[in-house]
CSV table of C-alpha atoms and ligand atoms in Angstrom, one decimal:
chain,number,residue,atom,x,y,z
A,1,UNK,CA,106.5,60.7,91.8
A,2,UNK,CA,105.0,57.4,93.0
A,3,UNK,CA,101.4,56.7,92.3
A,4,UNK,CA,99.7,53.6,93.7
A,5,UNK,CA,96.4,52.4,94.8
A,6,UNK,CA,96.5,50.9,98.3
A,7,UNK,CA,93.9,48.3,99.2
A,8,UNK,CA,91.7,48.9,102.2
A,9,UNK,CA,91.3,46.2,104.8
A,10,UNK,CA,88.1,45.2,103.0
A,11,UNK,CA,90.3,44.2,100.1
A,12,UNK,CA,88.8,46.7,97.6
A,13,UNK,CA,90.6,49.6,96.1
A,14,UNK,CA,88.8,52.7,97.1
A,15,UNK,CA,89.1,56.4,96.3
A,16,UNK,CA,91.7,58.2,94.2
A,17,UNK,CA,95.4,57.2,93.9
A,18,UNK,CA,97.8,58.6,96.6
A,19,UNK,CA,100.1,60.7,94.5
A,20,UNK,CA,102.4,62.5,97.0
A,21,UNK,CA,106.0,61.5,97.1
A,22,UNK,CA,106.8,58.9,99.8
A,23,UNK,CA,108.2,60.9,102.6
A,24,UNK,CA,108.8,60.1,106.2
A,25,UNK,CA,106.7,62.7,108.1
A,26,UNK,CA,103.9,64.8,106.7
A,27,UNK,CA,101.6,67.4,108.4
A,28,UNK,CA,98.3,67.3,106.5
A,29,UNK,CA,95.9,70.1,107.1
A,30,UNK,CA,92.3,69.8,106.0
A,31,UNK,CA,90.2,73.0,105.5
A,32,UNK,CA,86.5,73.4,106.3
A,33,UNK,CA,85.1,72.3,103.0
A,34,UNK,CA,87.4,69.2,103.0
A,35,UNK,CA,85.7,68.0,106.2
A,36,UNK,CA,82.4,69.7,105.5
A,37,UNK,CA,80.1,66.7,106.0
A,38,UNK,CA,80.2,63.0,107.2
A,39,UNK,CA,80.9,61.7,103.7
A,40,UNK,CA,83.9,64.1,103.3
A,41,UNK,CA,85.2,63.1,106.7
A,42,UNK,CA,85.1,59.4,105.8
A,43,UNK,CA,86.8,60.2,102.4
A,44,UNK,CA,89.6,62.1,104.2
A,45,UNK,CA,90.0,59.2,106.7
A,46,UNK,CA,90.2,56.8,103.8
A,47,UNK,CA,92.9,58.9,102.1
A,48,UNK,CA,94.9,59.2,105.3
A,49,UNK,CA,94.7,55.5,105.9
A,50,UNK,CA,96.2,54.9,102.5
A,51,UNK,CA,99.0,57.3,103.2
A,52,UNK,CA,99.8,55.5,106.4
A,53,UNK,CA,99.7,52.1,104.9
A,54,UNK,CA,102.1,53.4,102.2
A,55,UNK,CA,104.6,54.0,105.0
A,56,UNK,CA,104.2,57.7,105.7
A,57,UNK,CA,103.9,59.0,109.3
A,58,UNK,CA,101.2,61.7,109.3
A,59,UNK,CA,99.9,64.3,111.7
A,60,UNK,CA,96.6,65.9,110.8
A,61,UNK,CA,95.4,69.5,111.4
A,62,UNK,CA,91.7,70.0,111.0
A,63,UNK,CA,89.5,73.1,110.6
A,64,UNK,CA,86.0,73.5,111.8
A,65,UNK,CA,83.5,71.7,109.5
A,66,UNK,CA,82.1,73.7,106.5
A,67,UNK,CA,80.8,77.1,107.6
A,68,UNK,CA,80.8,76.3,111.3
A,69,UNK,CA,83.1,79.2,112.2
A,70,UNK,CA,80.8,81.7,110.5
A,71,UNK,CA,77.8,80.1,112.2
A,72,UNK,CA,79.4,80.4,115.7
A,73,UNK,CA,80.4,84.0,114.9
A,74,UNK,CA,76.8,84.7,113.9
A,75,UNK,CA,75.4,83.0,117.1
A,76,UNK,CA,77.7,85.2,119.2
A,77,UNK,CA,76.4,88.3,117.4
A,78,UNK,CA,72.8,87.2,118.0
A,79,UNK,CA,73.4,86.7,121.7
A,80,UNK,CA,75.8,89.6,122.6
A,81,UNK,CA,76.9,93.0,121.5
A,82,UNK,CA,80.0,93.0,123.8
A,83,UNK,CA,81.3,89.6,122.8
A,84,UNK,CA,84.2,89.3,125.3
A,85,UNK,CA,87.3,88.0,123.6
A,86,UNK,CA,87.9,85.2,126.1
A,87,UNK,CA,84.4,83.8,125.5
A,88,UNK,CA,84.6,84.3,121.8
A,89,UNK,CA,87.7,82.1,121.7
A,90,UNK,CA,86.1,79.5,123.9
A,91,UNK,CA,83.1,79.5,121.5
A,92,UNK,CA,85.0,79.5,118.1
A,93,UNK,CA,87.6,76.9,119.1
A,94,UNK,CA,84.7,74.5,119.8
A,95,UNK,CA,84.2,74.1,116.0
A,96,UNK,CA,87.7,72.6,115.5
A,97,UNK,CA,87.3,70.5,118.7
A,98,UNK,CA,84.1,68.9,117.3
A,99,UNK,CA,85.9,68.2,113.9
A,100,UNK,CA,89.0,66.5,115.4
A,101,UNK,CA,86.9,64.1,117.4
A,102,UNK,CA,84.8,63.2,114.3
A,103,UNK,CA,87.9,62.8,112.1
A,104,UNK,CA,89.4,60.4,114.7
A,105,UNK,CA,86.2,58.3,114.8
A,106,UNK,CA,86.3,58.0,111.0
A,107,UNK,CA,90.0,57.1,111.2
A,108,UNK,CA,89.2,54.4,113.7
A,109,UNK,CA,86.7,53.0,111.3
A,110,UNK,CA,89.4,53.0,108.6
A,111,UNK,CA,91.5,50.8,110.9
A,112,UNK,CA,93.9,53.5,112.3
A,113,UNK,CA,94.8,54.2,115.8
A,114,UNK,CA,94.1,58.0,116.0
A,115,UNK,CA,94.0,60.5,118.8
A,116,UNK,CA,92.6,64.0,118.9
A,117,UNK,CA,94.4,67.0,120.5
A,118,UNK,CA,93.2,70.5,121.3
A,119,UNK,CA,95.7,73.2,120.6
A,120,UNK,CA,96.6,73.3,124.2
A,121,UNK,CA,97.2,69.6,124.4
A,122,UNK,CA,99.3,69.8,121.2
A,123,UNK,CA,101.5,72.3,123.0
A,124,UNK,CA,100.6,75.6,121.2
A,125,UNK,CA,101.5,78.4,123.6
A,126,UNK,CA,100.2,81.8,122.5
A,127,UNK,CA,100.1,85.4,123.7
A,128,UNK,CA,96.9,86.7,125.4
A,129,UNK,CA,95.4,88.5,122.4
A,130,UNK,CA,92.0,86.9,122.2
A,131,UNK,CA,90.5,86.3,118.8
A,132,UNK,CA,93.8,86.9,117.1
A,133,UNK,CA,96.5,85.3,119.2
A,134,UNK,CA,100.1,84.8,118.1
A,135,UNK,CA,102.0,81.6,118.6
A,136,UNK,CA,104.9,82.1,121.1
A,137,UNK,CA,106.1,78.5,121.2
A,138,UNK,CA,105.1,75.0,120.1
A,139,UNK,CA,105.9,72.1,122.5
A,140,UNK,CA,104.6,69.1,120.6
A,141,UNK,CA,105.8,66.4,123.1
A,142,UNK,CA,102.4,64.6,123.1
A,143,UNK,CA,102.3,64.6,119.3
A,144,UNK,CA,105.8,63.2,119.1
A,145,UNK,CA,104.9,60.5,121.6
A,146,UNK,CA,101.7,59.6,119.8
A,147,UNK,CA,103.7,59.3,116.5
A,148,UNK,CA,106.3,57.1,118.2
A,149,UNK,CA,103.5,54.9,119.5
A,150,UNK,CA,102.3,54.5,115.9
A,151,UNK,CA,99.2,56.6,116.3
A,152,UNK,CA,97.8,59.3,114.1
A,153,UNK,CA,97.6,62.6,116.0
A,154,UNK,CA,94.7,64.8,114.9
A,155,UNK,CA,95.2,68.4,116.0
A,156,UNK,CA,92.6,71.2,116.2
A,157,UNK,CA,93.6,74.1,114.0
A,158,UNK,CA,93.8,77.7,114.9
A,159,UNK,CA,94.0,77.4,118.6
A,160,UNK,CA,96.3,77.3,121.6
A,161,UNK,CA,96.6,78.2,125.3
A,162,UNK,CA,97.7,81.6,126.4
A,163,UNK,CA,100.5,82.4,128.9
A,164,UNK,CA,97.6,83.1,131.3
A,165,UNK,CA,96.2,79.6,130.7
A,166,UNK,CA,93.2,80.6,128.7
A,167,UNK,CA,92.0,79.0,125.4
A,168,UNK,CA,93.0,81.3,122.5
A,169,UNK,CA,92.0,81.4,118.8
A,170,UNK,CA,94.6,82.3,116.2
A,171,UNK,CA,92.2,84.2,113.9
A,172,UNK,CA,90.5,83.4,110.7
A,173,UNK,CA,92.5,81.0,108.5
A,174,UNK,CA,94.6,80.2,111.6
A,175,UNK,CA,94.6,76.4,110.9
A,176,UNK,CA,97.1,76.9,108.1
A,177,UNK,CA,99.4,78.5,110.6
A,178,UNK,CA,98.9,75.7,113.1
A,179,UNK,CA,99.9,73.2,110.4
A,180,UNK,CA,103.0,75.1,109.3
A,181,UNK,CA,104.1,75.7,112.9
A,182,UNK,CA,103.6,72.0,113.8
A,183,UNK,CA,105.6,71.0,110.7
A,184,UNK,CA,108.4,73.2,111.8
A,185,UNK,CA,108.3,72.0,115.4
A,186,UNK,CA,108.2,68.3,114.4
A,187,UNK,CA,110.8,68.8,111.6
A,188,UNK,CA,108.3,67.4,109.1
A,189,UNK,CA,109.3,66.8,105.5
A,190,UNK,CA,106.4,68.7,104.1
A,191,UNK,CA,103.3,70.6,105.2
A,192,UNK,CA,100.4,69.7,102.9
A,193,UNK,CA,97.5,72.1,102.9
A,194,UNK,CA,94.4,70.3,101.5
A,195,UNK,CA,91.6,72.5,100.2
A,196,UNK,CA,88.8,72.7,97.8
A,197,UNK,CA,90.9,73.7,94.8
A,198,UNK,CA,93.8,71.8,93.4
A,199,UNK,CA,96.5,74.4,94.3
A,200,UNK,CA,97.3,78.1,94.0
A,201,UNK,CA,95.9,79.4,90.7
A,202,UNK,CA,96.9,82.2,88.4
A,203,UNK,CA,93.8,84.0,89.7
A,204,UNK,CA,90.7,83.2,91.6
A,205,UNK,CA,89.1,80.4,89.6
A,206,UNK,CA,85.7,81.6,90.6
A,207,UNK,CA,86.3,84.8,88.7
A,208,UNK,CA,88.2,83.4,85.8
A,209,UNK,CA,87.3,79.8,85.0
A,210,UNK,CA,90.4,79.5,82.7
A,211,UNK,CA,92.7,80.3,85.6
A,212,UNK,CA,95.5,77.7,85.8
A,213,UNK,CA,97.0,75.9,88.7
A,214,UNK,CA,100.6,76.9,89.3
A,215,UNK,CA,102.8,73.9,89.7
A,216,UNK,CA,105.3,76.0,91.6
A,217,UNK,CA,105.2,79.5,93.1
A,218,UNK,CA,108.0,81.3,94.9
A,219,UNK,CA,107.6,82.5,98.5
A,220,UNK,CA,108.0,86.1,97.4
A,221,UNK,CA,105.2,85.8,94.9
A,222,UNK,CA,102.9,83.9,97.2
A,223,UNK,CA,103.4,86.5,99.9
A,224,UNK,CA,102.4,89.2,97.5
A,225,UNK,CA,99.4,87.2,96.4
A,226,UNK,CA,98.2,86.4,99.9
A,227,UNK,CA,98.6,90.0,101.0
A,228,UNK,CA,96.6,91.3,98.1
A,229,UNK,CA,93.5,89.1,98.2
A,230,UNK,CA,94.4,85.4,97.5
A,231,UNK,CA,92.8,83.6,100.4
A,232,UNK,CA,94.8,80.4,100.1
A,233,UNK,CA,97.0,79.8,102.0
A,234,UNK,CA,96.5,82.2,104.9
A,235,UNK,CA,99.2,84.9,104.7
A,236,UNK,CA,100.5,84.4,108.2
A,237,UNK,CA,101.2,80.7,107.5
A,238,UNK,CA,103.1,81.6,104.3
A,239,UNK,CA,105.2,84.1,106.3
A,240,UNK,CA,105.8,81.4,109.0
A,241,UNK,CA,106.8,78.8,106.4
A,242,UNK,CA,109.2,81.2,104.7
A,243,UNK,CA,110.8,82.3,107.9
A,244,UNK,CA,111.3,78.8,109.2
A,245,UNK,CA,112.0,77.0,105.9
A,246,UNK,CA,108.9,74.8,105.9
A,247,UNK,CA,108.2,73.0,102.6
A,248,UNK,CA,104.6,73.9,101.6
A,249,UNK,CA,102.4,71.9,99.2
A,250,UNK,CA,98.9,73.3,98.5
A,251,UNK,CA,96.6,70.6,97.1
A,252,UNK,CA,93.1,69.2,96.6
A,253,UNK,CA,91.2,67.1,99.1
A,254,UNK,CA,88.8,66.3,96.3
A,255,UNK,CA,91.0,65.0,93.4
A,256,UNK,CA,94.1,64.3,95.5
A,257,UNK,CA,96.3,65.3,92.5
A,258,UNK,CA,99.7,67.0,93.1
A,259,UNK,CA,99.1,70.7,93.7
A,260,UNK,CA,101.3,73.8,94.0
A,261,UNK,CA,104.8,73.6,95.6
A,262,UNK,CA,106.1,76.7,97.2
A,263,UNK,CA,109.7,77.2,96.5
A,264,UNK,CA,112.5,79.4,97.8
A,265,UNK,CA,114.0,80.0,94.4
A,266,UNK,CA,112.3,81.6,91.4
A,267,UNK,CA,111.3,78.9,88.9
A,268,UNK,CA,113.6,79.0,85.8
A,269,UNK,CA,112.0,80.0,82.5
A,270,UNK,CA,109.6,82.3,84.5
A,271,UNK,CA,106.8,84.3,82.9
A,272,UNK,CA,107.0,88.0,83.6
A,273,UNK,CA,103.6,88.0,85.3
A,274,UNK,CA,102.6,85.0,87.4
A,275,UNK,CA,99.2,85.9,88.9
A,276,UNK,CA,96.4,88.4,89.3
A,277,UNK,CA,94.7,89.0,92.6
A,278,UNK,CA,91.9,91.2,93.8
A,279,UNK,CA,90.9,92.4,97.3
A,280,UNK,CA,87.5,93.9,98.2
A,281,UNK,CA,88.3,94.1,101.9
A,282,UNK,CA,89.5,97.7,101.9
A,283,UNK,CA,87.9,101.1,101.9
A,284,UNK,CA,89.3,104.6,101.0
A,285,UNK,CA,89.6,107.7,103.1
A,286,UNK,CA,90.2,111.1,101.5
A,287,UNK,CA,91.3,114.2,103.4
A,288,UNK,CA,90.6,117.0,100.9
A,289,UNK,CA,92.0,120.5,100.9
A,290,UNK,CA,94.8,120.2,103.5
A,291,UNK,CA,97.5,122.9,103.5
A,292,UNK,CA,100.7,121.4,102.0
A,293,UNK,CA,103.3,121.9,104.7
A,294,UNK,CA,105.6,119.7,106.7
A,295,UNK,CA,104.0,117.6,109.4
A,296,UNK,CA,100.5,117.2,108.0
A,297,UNK,CA,101.0,113.5,106.8
A,298,UNK,CA,102.9,112.8,110.0
A,299,UNK,CA,100.0,114.0,112.1
A,300,UNK,CA,97.4,112.0,110.3
A,301,UNK,CA,99.2,108.7,110.1
A,302,UNK,CA,100.6,108.9,113.7
A,303,UNK,CA,97.0,109.4,114.9
A,304,UNK,CA,95.8,106.4,112.9
A,305,UNK,CA,98.7,104.2,114.1
A,306,UNK,CA,97.9,105.1,117.7
A,307,UNK,CA,94.4,103.8,117.0
A,308,UNK,CA,95.8,100.6,115.6
A,309,UNK,CA,94.6,101.2,112.1
A,310,UNK,CA,96.7,99.6,109.5
A,311,UNK,CA,97.0,101.9,106.4
A,312,UNK,CA,97.8,100.5,103.0
A,313,UNK,CA,98.1,102.6,99.8
A,314,UNK,CA,98.7,106.3,100.4
A,315,UNK,CA,98.4,108.9,97.6
A,316,UNK,CA,99.0,112.6,98.0
A,317,UNK,CA,98.1,114.8,95.0
A,318,UNK,CA,100.4,117.5,93.7
A,319,UNK,CA,99.5,120.7,95.6
A,320,UNK,CA,97.7,123.5,93.9
A,321,UNK,CA,98.0,126.9,95.6
A,322,UNK,CA,99.6,125.3,98.6
A,323,UNK,CA,96.6,122.9,99.2
A,324,UNK,CA,96.6,119.2,98.5
A,325,UNK,CA,94.4,116.0,99.0
A,326,UNK,CA,95.6,112.9,100.8
A,327,UNK,CA,93.9,109.6,100.2
A,328,UNK,CA,94.6,106.2,101.8
A,329,UNK,CA,93.1,102.7,102.2
A,330,UNK,CA,92.3,100.9,105.4
A,331,UNK,CA,90.5,97.6,106.1
A,332,UNK,CA,86.7,97.9,105.9
A,333,UNK,CA,86.5,97.0,109.5
A,334,UNK,CA,88.6,100.0,110.5
A,335,UNK,CA,86.8,102.6,108.3
A,336,UNK,CA,84.7,104.0,111.0
A,337,UNK,CA,87.6,104.4,113.4
A,338,UNK,CA,89.8,105.9,110.7
A,339,UNK,CA,87.1,108.4,109.7
A,340,UNK,CA,86.5,109.4,113.4
A,341,UNK,CA,90.2,109.8,114.0
A,342,UNK,CA,90.8,112.0,110.9
A,343,UNK,CA,87.6,113.9,111.6
A,344,UNK,CA,89.0,114.9,115.0
A,345,UNK,CA,92.0,116.4,113.3
A,346,UNK,CA,90.1,118.2,110.5
A,347,UNK,CA,90.1,121.6,112.3
A,348,UNK,CA,93.7,121.3,113.5
A,349,UNK,CA,94.9,120.5,110.0
A,350,UNK,CA,92.7,123.0,108.3
A,351,UNK,CA,91.3,120.3,106.0
A,352,UNK,CA,88.2,121.2,103.9
A,353,UNK,CA,86.6,117.8,103.9
A,354,UNK,CA,87.1,114.2,105.2
A,355,UNK,CA,85.2,111.4,103.3
A,356,UNK,CA,85.1,107.6,103.2
A,357,UNK,CA,84.4,105.3,100.2
A,358,UNK,CA,83.7,101.7,101.0
A,359,UNK,CA,83.1,100.6,97.4
A,360,UNK,CA,86.7,100.2,96.2
A,361,UNK,CA,88.8,97.1,95.2
A,362,UNK,CA,92.5,96.6,94.7
A,363,UNK,CA,93.5,94.7,91.7
A,364,UNK,CA,97.2,93.5,91.5
A,365,UNK,CA,99.5,92.0,88.9
A,366,UNK,CA,102.3,89.9,90.5
A,367,UNK,CA,105.4,88.3,89.1
A,368,UNK,CA,109.0,88.0,90.1
A,369,UNK,CA,109.9,88.6,86.4
A,370,UNK,CA,108.8,92.2,86.9
A,371,UNK,CA,112.2,92.9,88.5
A,372,UNK,CA,113.9,92.8,85.2
A,373,UNK,CA,111.1,93.4,82.7
A,374,UNK,CA,109.9,97.0,82.2
A,375,UNK,CA,106.4,97.6,80.7
A,376,UNK,CA,104.2,95.5,83.0
A,377,UNK,CA,102.7,98.5,84.6
A,378,UNK,CA,102.2,100.2,81.2
A,379,UNK,CA,100.4,97.1,79.9
A,380,UNK,CA,98.3,96.9,83.0
A,381,UNK,CA,97.2,100.5,82.7
A,382,UNK,CA,96.5,100.2,78.9
A,383,UNK,CA,94.4,97.0,79.5
A,384,UNK,CA,92.3,98.7,82.2
A,385,UNK,CA,91.9,101.8,80.0
A,386,UNK,CA,90.7,99.7,77.0
A,387,UNK,CA,88.2,98.1,79.3
A,388,UNK,CA,87.0,101.5,80.4
A,389,UNK,CA,88.1,100.9,84.0
A,390,UNK,CA,89.3,104.0,85.8
A,391,UNK,CA,92.3,103.8,88.1
A,392,UNK,CA,91.8,105.6,91.3
A,393,UNK,CA,95.1,104.9,93.1
A,394,UNK,CA,98.3,103.1,92.2
A,395,UNK,CA,100.9,101.3,94.4
A,396,UNK,CA,103.9,99.1,93.6
A,397,UNK,CA,106.5,96.8,95.0
A,398,UNK,CA,109.4,95.3,93.2
A,399,UNK,CA,107.3,92.4,92.0
A,400,UNK,CA,103.8,93.9,92.1
A,401,UNK,CA,101.7,96.7,90.6
A,402,UNK,CA,98.3,97.4,92.2
A,403,UNK,CA,95.5,99.6,91.1
A,404,UNK,CA,92.5,100.7,93.2
A,405,UNK,CA,89.3,100.6,91.0
A,406,UNK,CA,85.6,100.8,91.6
A,407,UNK,CA,84.5,97.6,93.4
A,408,UNK,CA,81.9,96.7,90.9
A,409,UNK,CA,84.6,96.7,88.2
A,410,UNK,CA,87.1,94.5,90.0
A,411,UNK,CA,86.1,91.1,88.6
A,412,UNK,CA,86.1,92.5,85.0
A,413,UNK,CA,89.5,94.1,85.7
A,414,UNK,CA,90.8,90.6,86.8
A,415,UNK,CA,89.4,89.0,83.7
A,416,UNK,CA,90.9,91.5,81.2
A,417,UNK,CA,94.3,91.4,83.0
A,418,UNK,CA,94.4,87.6,83.1
A,419,UNK,CA,93.7,87.6,79.4
A,420,UNK,CA,96.2,90.4,78.6
A,421,UNK,CA,99.1,88.7,80.4
A,422,UNK,CA,98.1,85.3,78.8
A,423,UNK,CA,97.9,83.5,82.1
A,424,UNK,CA,95.3,81.1,80.9
A,425,UNK,CA,97.4,80.0,77.9
A,426,UNK,CA,98.9,76.6,77.8
A,427,UNK,CA,102.6,76.4,79.0
B,1,ADP,P1,90.1,76.3,103.2
B,1,ADP,O1,88.7,76.5,103.7
B,1,ADP,O2,90.4,75.0,102.6
B,1,ADP,O3,91.2,76.7,104.2
B,1,ADP,P2,89.6,78.8,101.7
B,1,ADP,O4,88.1,78.6,101.5
B,1,ADP,O5,90.0,79.8,102.7
B,1,ADP,O6,90.3,77.4,102.0
B,1,ADP,O7,90.3,79.2,100.3
B,1,ADP,C1,90.1,78.4,99.2
B,1,ADP,C2,89.4,79.2,98.1
B,1,ADP,O8,90.2,80.3,97.7
B,1,ADP,C3,89.1,78.4,96.8
B,1,ADP,O9,87.9,77.8,96.8
B,1,ADP,C4,89.2,79.5,95.7
B,1,ADP,O10,88.0,79.8,95.1
B,1,ADP,C5,89.7,80.7,96.4
B,1,ADP,N1,90.8,81.4,95.7
B,1,ADP,C6,90.9,82.7,95.4
B,1,ADP,N2,92.0,83.0,94.7
B,1,ADP,C7,92.7,81.9,94.5
B,1,ADP,C8,93.9,81.5,93.9
B,1,ADP,N3,94.6,82.5,93.2
B,1,ADP,N4,94.3,80.3,93.9
B,1,ADP,C9,93.6,79.3,94.6
B,1,ADP,N5,92.4,79.6,95.2
B,1,ADP,C10,91.9,80.8,95.2
B,2,LIG,N1,87.9,77.6,111.2
B,2,LIG,C1,88.6,78.8,111.2
B,2,LIG,C2,88.2,79.7,110.1
B,2,LIG,O1,87.3,79.4,109.4
B,2,LIG,C3,90.1,78.6,111.2
B,2,LIG,C4,90.6,77.9,110.0
B,2,LIG,O2,90.0,77.1,109.4
B,2,LIG,O3,91.7,78.2,109.6
B,2,LIG,O4,88.8,80.8,109.9
B,3,MG,MG1,87.0,77.4,102.8
């Protein structure tokens, strides 16, 4: 891995060493915190200029500055209760549009010829689902032309143009997907996701300060992590990268040190457990006292699916005297719809009670070594029991065991599990 300090036009070595391997074409995505203020934008521009002078060709993808997306969402809420999707997308995408122009100005000051592109200009064609549009196609002709002309294209993240010619937003965290899709469309050597931590950690470093950066993580593990609460990278971008064979490198825009590489294969000498995640974004619904006969579950979950509610963990108790309870989890945002839907069925099903519980959390233990090592679930349950944490629901995949616990015990659960599986220990 090369490591060198490149001199700026002023002749003085600035900033941290550029430590990524010299490759021909890189897509570099900078998250909100990484371009959060003018100083950060200038620091990013300085780093990019050193990458370019080293010989790399780079395309940037930029998020809205700092908490700008939240601020725009708040403004919309203050002004309107209807918040039409088309106008929401016009509003939210303005955050990224502002950021790309500012980044280009800083790049110009660093001596680079840079050009900003909205999602539409960069060739992102999406479906018409406002606020959560899906990419249908990327036609990066202008980006290619800019690269060939020796310019640095700077693309607004998380946006595109719909098949009906309207501006669309790809949803929260969509800039990661923009970067991955662009890397695929351009045939880039790597997609680098720069953020405010130095990579993917064994657990959320805000909850466990001893959490360790993972030098490598497999796609399978990262997909499990991002679907159970790890916010970085956005899950859709990991799926896209996996499906299209894009090389992903998650790394720091603060220390610039090498971060986490996402690999197709399982790392050799793999620990049984690689990471612990937690997710507080779900709520629980319980349908108590339903007759235990064929068709009850089918009726409930068909009705929920028809309302577009995505159901996660489902638990049905053993029936007593022909009566059982069914519990399941749904995203918080869908709790009201889920409760209303099941309430409507209560009489038809003969259920005694329908209730909702928003104060739950899912804690998950993830590791591809679980495929061949029995006992991980047992250790997880013992560890939680010793900490006096009650398990409400359990679900598993081949490389994951998840427990639903009380929300106020989630962080403690993560801490004891991280310690029990020795994830903070030196390699
Ligand atoms: P960005 O704004 O750069 O796109 P996010 O703010 O969405 O990035 O996500 C980065 C944050 O994710 C980090 O600040 C970190 O605290 C948090 N995080 C939670 N779990 C993990 C984990 N396992 N590994 C790395 N970061 C994590
Ligand atoms: N700015 C948007 C968000 O905060 C998109 C992104 O950064 O990925 O969700
Ligand atoms: Mg962030």
